[in-house]
Amino acid sequence: MPAKSGTQFIIGILIYSVLYVSYSLILNWKFGGTIGKILVGLRVKSIDGSAIKLNQALRRSSVDFIFQMIQVMQFHALIKQGQIDILPDVSLSAMRASMYDQKNILTDSMFYVEIAWLFSEFISMQFNEKKRALHDFIAGTIVLTEFRRTKGPKALMWVIGLLFLTFFAGLSMSASDDTVGKIPFQSPLWSAKSPQEIRSMLTEHDIAPTNVNAFGQNILHVAAKTTDTRTFGVFLHAYPELINTSDFFGDSPGHIASRFSPEKLELMKNTGLMQKKINRFGEANIP
């Protein structure tokens, strides 16, 4: 069953990756821009101003496609090594967190390569007269203003953009603190008196303790900033095996405790299970 689940997961990721890249590839090729560009009056053209060809659209999306395929390879390796226990309940963010937790040189390198690529795109636009990003140079394209934008539509796009940012920021905050809304009874859980009570509540609401929110955090991550010190000790007794796991940002429960409660950090140290972990920003969980 795990092998079948793993295969299904990889097929799903492949389909997602192809759709992700195809969105910009096809729209740029057929319509000269993605929906956002079209709405604000921008068009992707060849450097001579003509419509772009398929091979240019392919080259323009080539780096994104390479990044997606490398991620699929990393997921496949993670599943093959048996690092994921219950595949049907695992999210993409949890898979990424698991990859980071393995301290694989490819995973570590790709994290910084993707960040460097993103920044290089913006930097390259500042140092050429036509504001071309790196993918424009790769494809021989340029982004042009097709029509004069009035203040009305431009202001409307800003408002819509801000609304989307507000919505997703709120969603992320709720995801990080209330386990994606799966626990409508927060108070009883965060004041549990025994490990059995904690396990019972999580099981009742079909919540995997290893992945409780969109950032790939486990129940100890959330308990480290939600509970009092006594109750955190109960959570720690319930799931000691989660003490060294990392979330999407490479934070272990120790990182969270060091920011919110030195007492909880001491509890984890006293277990003798805590290992030194470095997150994506170079911060250690043990000061």
Short mmCIF file of N, CA and C in Angstrom, two decimals, residues 47-166:
data_model
loop_
_atom_site.label_atom_id
_atom_site.label_comp_id
_atom_site.label_asym_id
_atom_site.label_seq_id
_atom_site.Cartn_x
_atom_site.Cartn_y
_atom_site.Cartn_z
N ILE A 47 11.64 40.37 -29.06
CA ILE A 47 12.42 41.59 -28.91
C ILE A 47 12.15 42.58 -30.04
N ASP A 48 11.68 42.06 -31.21
CA ASP A 48 11.36 42.95 -32.34
C ASP A 48 9.92 43.43 -32.30
N GLY A 49 9.16 43.03 -31.26
CA GLY A 49 7.78 43.48 -31.11
C GLY A 49 6.74 42.54 -31.68
N SER A 50 7.18 41.45 -32.31
CA SER A 50 6.23 40.48 -32.86
C SER A 50 5.78 39.50 -31.79
N ALA A 51 4.73 38.73 -32.09
CA ALA A 51 4.23 37.73 -31.14
C ALA A 51 5.28 36.65 -30.90
N ILE A 52 5.34 36.14 -29.69
CA ILE A 52 6.37 35.15 -29.39
C ILE A 52 5.97 33.79 -29.97
N LYS A 53 6.98 32.98 -30.26
CA LYS A 53 6.77 31.64 -30.79
C LYS A 53 6.79 30.62 -29.66
N LEU A 54 6.39 29.39 -29.98
CA LEU A 54 6.31 28.34 -28.97
C LEU A 54 7.67 28.09 -28.32
N ASN A 55 8.74 28.05 -29.14
CA ASN A 55 10.06 27.77 -28.56
C ASN A 55 10.50 28.88 -27.61
N GLN A 56 10.05 30.12 -27.85
CA GLN A 56 10.37 31.22 -26.93
C GLN A 56 9.59 31.06 -25.62
N ALA A 57 8.33 30.66 -25.74
CA ALA A 57 7.53 30.43 -24.53
C ALA A 57 8.14 29.30 -23.70
N LEU A 58 8.64 28.26 -24.40
CA LEU A 58 9.27 27.15 -23.70
C LEU A 58 10.53 27.60 -22.97
N ARG A 59 11.34 28.39 -23.66
CA ARG A 59 12.58 28.87 -23.03
C ARG A 59 12.29 29.80 -21.86
N ARG A 60 11.22 30.60 -21.99
CA ARG A 60 10.86 31.55 -20.93
C ARG A 60 10.45 30.83 -19.65
N SER A 61 9.85 29.64 -19.79
CA SER A 61 9.40 28.86 -18.63
C SER A 61 10.36 27.73 -18.26
N SER A 62 11.50 27.65 -18.96
CA SER A 62 12.40 26.50 -18.79
C SER A 62 12.96 26.40 -17.37
N VAL A 63 13.36 27.52 -16.77
CA VAL A 63 13.96 27.47 -15.44
C VAL A 63 12.92 27.03 -14.40
N ASP A 64 11.69 27.54 -14.51
CA ASP A 64 10.62 27.11 -13.60
C ASP A 64 10.37 25.61 -13.74
N PHE A 65 10.40 25.12 -14.98
CA PHE A 65 10.16 23.69 -15.21
C PHE A 65 11.28 22.85 -14.58
N ILE A 66 12.51 23.31 -14.72
CA ILE A 66 13.66 22.58 -14.13
C ILE A 66 13.51 22.53 -12.61
N PHE A 67 13.16 23.65 -12.00
CA PHE A 67 12.96 23.68 -10.54
C PHE A 67 11.86 22.71 -10.11
N GLN A 68 10.77 22.67 -10.87
CA GLN A 68 9.66 21.77 -10.54
C GLN A 68 10.09 20.31 -10.64
N MET A 69 10.84 19.96 -11.67
CA MET A 69 11.27 18.58 -11.85
C MET A 69 12.27 18.15 -10.77
N ILE A 70 13.14 19.06 -10.36
CA ILE A 70 14.08 18.74 -9.28
C ILE A 70 13.31 18.48 -7.99
N GLN A 71 12.26 19.27 -7.76
CA GLN A 71 11.44 19.06 -6.56
C GLN A 71 10.75 17.69 -6.61
N VAL A 72 10.26 17.30 -7.77
CA VAL A 72 9.64 15.98 -7.92
C VAL A 72 10.66 14.88 -7.60
N MET A 73 11.89 15.04 -8.10
CA MET A 73 12.95 14.05 -7.83
C MET A 73 13.24 13.97 -6.33
N GLN A 74 13.22 15.13 -5.66
CA GLN A 74 13.46 15.13 -4.22
C GLN A 74 12.35 14.42 -3.47
N PHE A 75 11.10 14.67 -3.88
CA PHE A 75 9.97 14.00 -3.25
C PHE A 75 10.07 12.48 -3.45
N HIS A 76 10.44 12.08 -4.68
CA HIS A 76 10.54 10.65 -4.99
C HIS A 76 11.60 9.99 -4.12
N ALA A 77 12.74 10.67 -3.96
CA ALA A 77 13.81 10.12 -3.12
C ALA A 77 13.36 10.00 -1.67
N LEU A 78 12.62 11.00 -1.21
CA LEU A 78 12.13 11.01 0.17
C LEU A 78 11.19 9.83 0.42
N ILE A 79 10.29 9.57 -0.52
CA ILE A 79 9.34 8.46 -0.38
C ILE A 79 10.09 7.12 -0.46
N LYS A 80 11.03 7.02 -1.40
CA LYS A 80 11.77 5.78 -1.59
C LYS A 80 12.59 5.42 -0.35
N GLN A 81 13.09 6.44 0.34
CA GLN A 81 13.88 6.21 1.55
C GLN A 81 13.00 5.88 2.76
N GLY A 82 11.67 5.95 2.58
CA GLY A 82 10.77 5.61 3.67
C GLY A 82 10.66 6.67 4.74
N GLN A 83 10.89 7.94 4.38
CA GLN A 83 10.86 9.01 5.37
C GLN A 83 9.45 9.53 5.65
N ILE A 84 8.48 9.11 4.85
CA ILE A 84 7.09 9.52 5.06
C ILE A 84 6.27 8.30 5.46
N ASP A 85 5.60 8.37 6.59
CA ASP A 85 4.90 7.20 7.12
C ASP A 85 3.51 7.00 6.54
N ILE A 86 2.69 8.06 6.51
CA ILE A 86 1.30 7.93 6.07
C ILE A 86 1.08 8.89 4.91
N LEU A 87 1.38 8.44 3.71
CA LEU A 87 1.36 9.32 2.55
C LEU A 87 0.02 9.99 2.28
N PRO A 88 -1.13 9.29 2.40
CA PRO A 88 -2.39 9.95 2.07
C PRO A 88 -2.68 11.19 2.90
N ASP A 89 -2.07 11.30 4.10
CA ASP A 89 -2.34 12.43 4.98
C ASP A 89 -1.25 13.50 4.93
N VAL A 90 -0.31 13.35 3.99
CA VAL A 90 0.83 14.27 3.96
C VAL A 90 0.60 15.38 2.95
N SER A 91 0.86 16.63 3.37
CA SER A 91 0.70 17.77 2.48
C SER A 91 2.02 18.11 1.81
N LEU A 92 1.96 18.98 0.82
CA LEU A 92 3.18 19.42 0.14
C LEU A 92 4.13 20.11 1.11
N SER A 93 3.58 20.97 1.99
CA SER A 93 4.43 21.69 2.94
C SER A 93 5.12 20.73 3.89
N ALA A 94 4.41 19.66 4.29
CA ALA A 94 5.02 18.67 5.18
C ALA A 94 6.14 17.92 4.46
N MET A 95 5.93 17.62 3.18
CA MET A 95 6.96 16.95 2.41
C MET A 95 8.20 17.83 2.29
N ARG A 96 8.00 19.13 2.04
CA ARG A 96 9.14 20.04 1.96
C ARG A 96 9.87 20.10 3.30
N ALA A 97 9.11 20.16 4.39
CA ALA A 97 9.72 20.20 5.72
C ALA A 97 10.53 18.94 5.96
N SER A 98 10.02 17.80 5.53
CA SER A 98 10.74 16.54 5.69
C SER A 98 12.02 16.54 4.88
N MET A 99 11.97 17.12 3.68
CA MET A 99 13.18 17.22 2.85
C MET A 99 14.24 18.04 3.57
N TYR A 100 13.83 19.19 4.12
CA TYR A 100 14.78 20.05 4.81
C TYR A 100 15.36 19.36 6.04
N ASP A 101 14.54 18.51 6.67
CA ASP A 101 14.98 17.84 7.89
C ASP A 101 16.05 16.78 7.60
N GLN A 102 16.15 16.32 6.36
CA GLN A 102 17.11 15.28 6.01
C GLN A 102 18.53 15.84 5.81
N LYS A 103 18.66 17.16 5.74
CA LYS A 103 19.96 17.80 5.53
C LYS A 103 20.65 17.26 4.28
N ASN A 104 19.87 17.09 3.23
CA ASN A 104 20.40 16.62 1.96
C ASN A 104 21.08 17.79 1.24
N ILE A 105 22.26 17.55 0.67
CA ILE A 105 23.01 18.64 0.04
C ILE A 105 22.26 19.23 -1.15
N LEU A 106 21.52 18.39 -1.89
CA LEU A 106 20.75 18.89 -3.03
C LEU A 106 19.62 19.79 -2.56
N THR A 107 18.92 19.36 -1.52
CA THR A 107 17.82 20.17 -0.98
C THR A 107 18.32 21.50 -0.45
N ASP A 108 19.41 21.45 0.31
CA ASP A 108 19.99 22.69 0.85
C ASP A 108 20.43 23.62 -0.27
N SER A 109 21.07 23.05 -1.29
CA SER A 109 21.57 23.87 -2.40
C SER A 109 20.42 24.50 -3.18
N MET A 110 19.37 23.70 -3.47
CA MET A 110 18.26 24.19 -4.27
C MET A 110 17.50 25.31 -3.57
N PHE A 111 17.43 25.25 -2.25
CA PHE A 111 16.74 26.31 -1.50
C PHE A 111 17.38 27.65 -1.82
N TYR A 112 18.72 27.70 -1.76
CA TYR A 112 19.42 28.96 -2.00
C TYR A 112 19.48 29.31 -3.49
N VAL A 113 19.52 28.30 -4.35
CA VAL A 113 19.52 28.56 -5.80
C VAL A 113 18.21 29.23 -6.21
N GLU A 114 17.08 28.73 -5.69
CA GLU A 114 15.78 29.30 -6.04
C GLU A 114 15.65 30.74 -5.52
N ILE A 115 16.13 30.99 -4.31
CA ILE A 115 16.10 32.35 -3.77
C ILE A 115 16.98 33.27 -4.62
N ALA A 116 18.18 32.77 -4.98
CA ALA A 116 19.11 33.57 -5.79
C ALA A 116 18.49 33.87 -7.16
N TRP A 117 17.83 32.89 -7.76
CA TRP A 117 17.18 33.10 -9.06
C TRP A 117 16.10 34.17 -8.96
N LEU A 118 15.30 34.10 -7.92
CA LEU A 118 14.22 35.07 -7.73
C LEU A 118 14.78 36.49 -7.63
N PHE A 119 15.81 36.67 -6.82
CA PHE A 119 16.39 38.00 -6.65
C PHE A 119 17.11 38.46 -7.92
N SER A 120 17.74 37.53 -8.63
CA SER A 120 18.46 37.91 -9.85
C SER A 120 17.51 38.43 -10.91
N GLU A 121 16.27 37.90 -10.92
CA GLU A 121 15.26 38.38 -11.87
C GLU A 121 14.99 39.86 -11.65
N PHE A 122 14.80 40.25 -10.39
CA PHE A 122 14.53 41.65 -10.08
C PHE A 122 15.75 42.53 -10.32
N ILE A 123 16.92 42.01 -9.95
CA ILE A 123 18.15 42.79 -10.10
C ILE A 123 18.44 43.06 -11.57
N SER A 124 18.28 42.03 -12.43
CA SER A 124 18.58 42.20 -13.85
C SER A 124 17.70 43.27 -14.49
N MET A 125 16.47 43.40 -14.00
CA MET A 125 15.55 44.40 -14.55
C MET A 125 16.01 45.82 -14.26
N GLN A 126 16.82 45.99 -13.22
CA GLN A 126 17.25 47.33 -12.85
C GLN A 126 18.46 47.81 -13.64
N PHE A 127 19.10 46.88 -14.38
CA PHE A 127 20.35 47.24 -15.05
C PHE A 127 20.29 47.12 -16.56
N ASN A 128 19.09 47.18 -17.11
CA ASN A 128 18.99 47.26 -18.57
C ASN A 128 17.83 48.20 -18.92
N GLU A 129 18.00 48.91 -20.00
CA GLU A 129 17.08 49.99 -20.36
C GLU A 129 15.65 49.49 -20.60
N LYS A 130 15.51 48.29 -21.11
CA LYS A 130 14.18 47.77 -21.45
C LYS A 130 13.55 46.95 -20.33
N LYS A 131 14.19 46.94 -19.16
CA LYS A 131 13.64 46.27 -17.97
C LYS A 131 13.37 44.78 -18.22
N ARG A 132 14.28 44.12 -18.89
CA ARG A 132 14.12 42.70 -19.17
C ARG A 132 14.68 41.86 -18.02
N ALA A 133 13.91 40.86 -17.61
CA ALA A 133 14.37 39.93 -16.58
C ALA A 133 15.22 38.84 -17.24
N LEU A 134 15.86 38.00 -16.42
CA LEU A 134 16.73 36.97 -16.97
C LEU A 134 15.99 36.03 -17.92
N HIS A 135 14.73 35.67 -17.55
CA HIS A 135 14.01 34.75 -18.44
C HIS A 135 13.67 35.42 -19.78
N ASP A 136 13.63 36.76 -19.81
CA ASP A 136 13.43 37.45 -21.08
C ASP A 136 14.68 37.33 -21.97
N PHE A 137 15.85 37.41 -21.34
CA PHE A 137 17.09 37.25 -22.11
C PHE A 137 17.23 35.83 -22.64
N ILE A 138 16.82 34.85 -21.81
CA ILE A 138 16.88 33.44 -22.23
C ILE A 138 15.97 33.19 -23.43
N ALA A 139 14.79 33.81 -23.42
CA ALA A 139 13.79 33.55 -24.46
C ALA A 139 13.81 34.55 -25.60
N GLY A 140 14.56 35.64 -25.46
CA GLY A 140 14.54 36.67 -26.50
C GLY A 140 13.22 37.42 -26.51
N THR A 141 12.69 37.71 -25.31
CA THR A 141 11.39 38.38 -25.21
C THR A 141 11.52 39.70 -24.44
N ILE A 142 10.42 40.44 -24.47
CA ILE A 142 10.34 41.69 -23.73
C ILE A 142 8.88 41.92 -23.35
N VAL A 143 8.66 42.56 -22.20
CA VAL A 143 7.29 42.86 -21.77
C VAL A 143 6.99 44.31 -22.12
N LEU A 144 5.93 44.51 -22.92
CA LEU A 144 5.57 45.84 -23.40
C LEU A 144 4.19 46.24 -22.90
N THR A 145 3.98 47.54 -22.80
CA THR A 145 2.65 48.06 -22.47
C THR A 145 1.85 48.17 -23.76
N GLU A 146 0.75 47.43 -23.84
CA GLU A 146 -0.03 47.39 -25.07
C GLU A 146 -0.96 48.58 -25.21
N PHE A 147 -1.49 49.07 -24.10
CA PHE A 147 -2.38 50.23 -24.17
C PHE A 147 -2.18 51.08 -22.92
N ARG A 148 -2.58 52.33 -23.02
CA ARG A 148 -2.41 53.25 -21.90
C ARG A 148 -3.41 52.91 -20.80
N ARG A 149 -2.89 52.67 -19.62
CA ARG A 149 -3.76 52.32 -18.51
C ARG A 149 -4.29 53.58 -17.84
N THR A 150 -5.57 53.63 -17.63
CA THR A 150 -6.15 54.76 -16.91
C THR A 150 -5.97 54.55 -15.41
N LYS A 151 -6.15 55.62 -14.66
CA LYS A 151 -5.96 55.52 -13.21
C LYS A 151 -6.98 54.59 -12.57
N GLY A 152 -8.19 54.54 -13.14
CA GLY A 152 -9.25 53.72 -12.56
C GLY A 152 -8.89 52.24 -12.51
N PRO A 153 -8.65 51.60 -13.68
CA PRO A 153 -8.29 50.18 -13.68
C PRO A 153 -7.01 49.88 -12.89
N LYS A 154 -6.04 50.79 -12.97
CA LYS A 154 -4.79 50.57 -12.24
C LYS A 154 -5.05 50.56 -10.74
N ALA A 155 -5.86 51.51 -10.27
CA ALA A 155 -6.19 51.55 -8.84
C ALA A 155 -6.98 50.32 -8.43
N LEU A 156 -7.87 49.87 -9.34
CA LEU A 156 -8.67 48.67 -9.05
C LEU A 156 -7.78 47.46 -8.87
N MET A 157 -6.76 47.33 -9.73
CA MET A 157 -5.84 46.19 -9.62
C MET A 157 -5.08 46.23 -8.31
N TRP A 158 -4.68 47.42 -7.85
CA TRP A 158 -4.00 47.54 -6.57
C TRP A 158 -4.92 47.09 -5.44
N VAL A 159 -6.17 47.51 -5.51
CA VAL A 159 -7.13 47.14 -4.45
C VAL A 159 -7.32 45.63 -4.42
N ILE A 160 -7.52 45.03 -5.61
CA ILE A 160 -7.71 43.58 -5.70
C ILE A 160 -6.47 42.85 -5.17
N GLY A 161 -5.30 43.34 -5.55
CA GLY A 161 -4.06 42.73 -5.08
C GLY A 161 -3.92 42.78 -3.57
N LEU A 162 -4.24 43.94 -2.99
CA LEU A 162 -4.16 44.08 -1.54
C LEU A 162 -5.16 43.18 -0.83
N LEU A 163 -6.35 43.03 -1.42
CA LEU A 163 -7.36 42.15 -0.82
C LEU A 163 -6.87 40.70 -0.82
N PHE A 164 -6.26 40.28 -1.94
CA PHE A 164 -5.73 38.92 -2.00
C PHE A 164 -4.62 38.72 -0.98
N LEU A 165 -3.72 39.70 -0.86
CA LEU A 165 -2.63 39.60 0.11
C LEU A 165 -3.18 39.50 1.52
N THR A 166 -4.20 40.33 1.82
CA THR A 166 -4.80 40.31 3.15
C THR A 166 -5.44 38.96 3.43
#
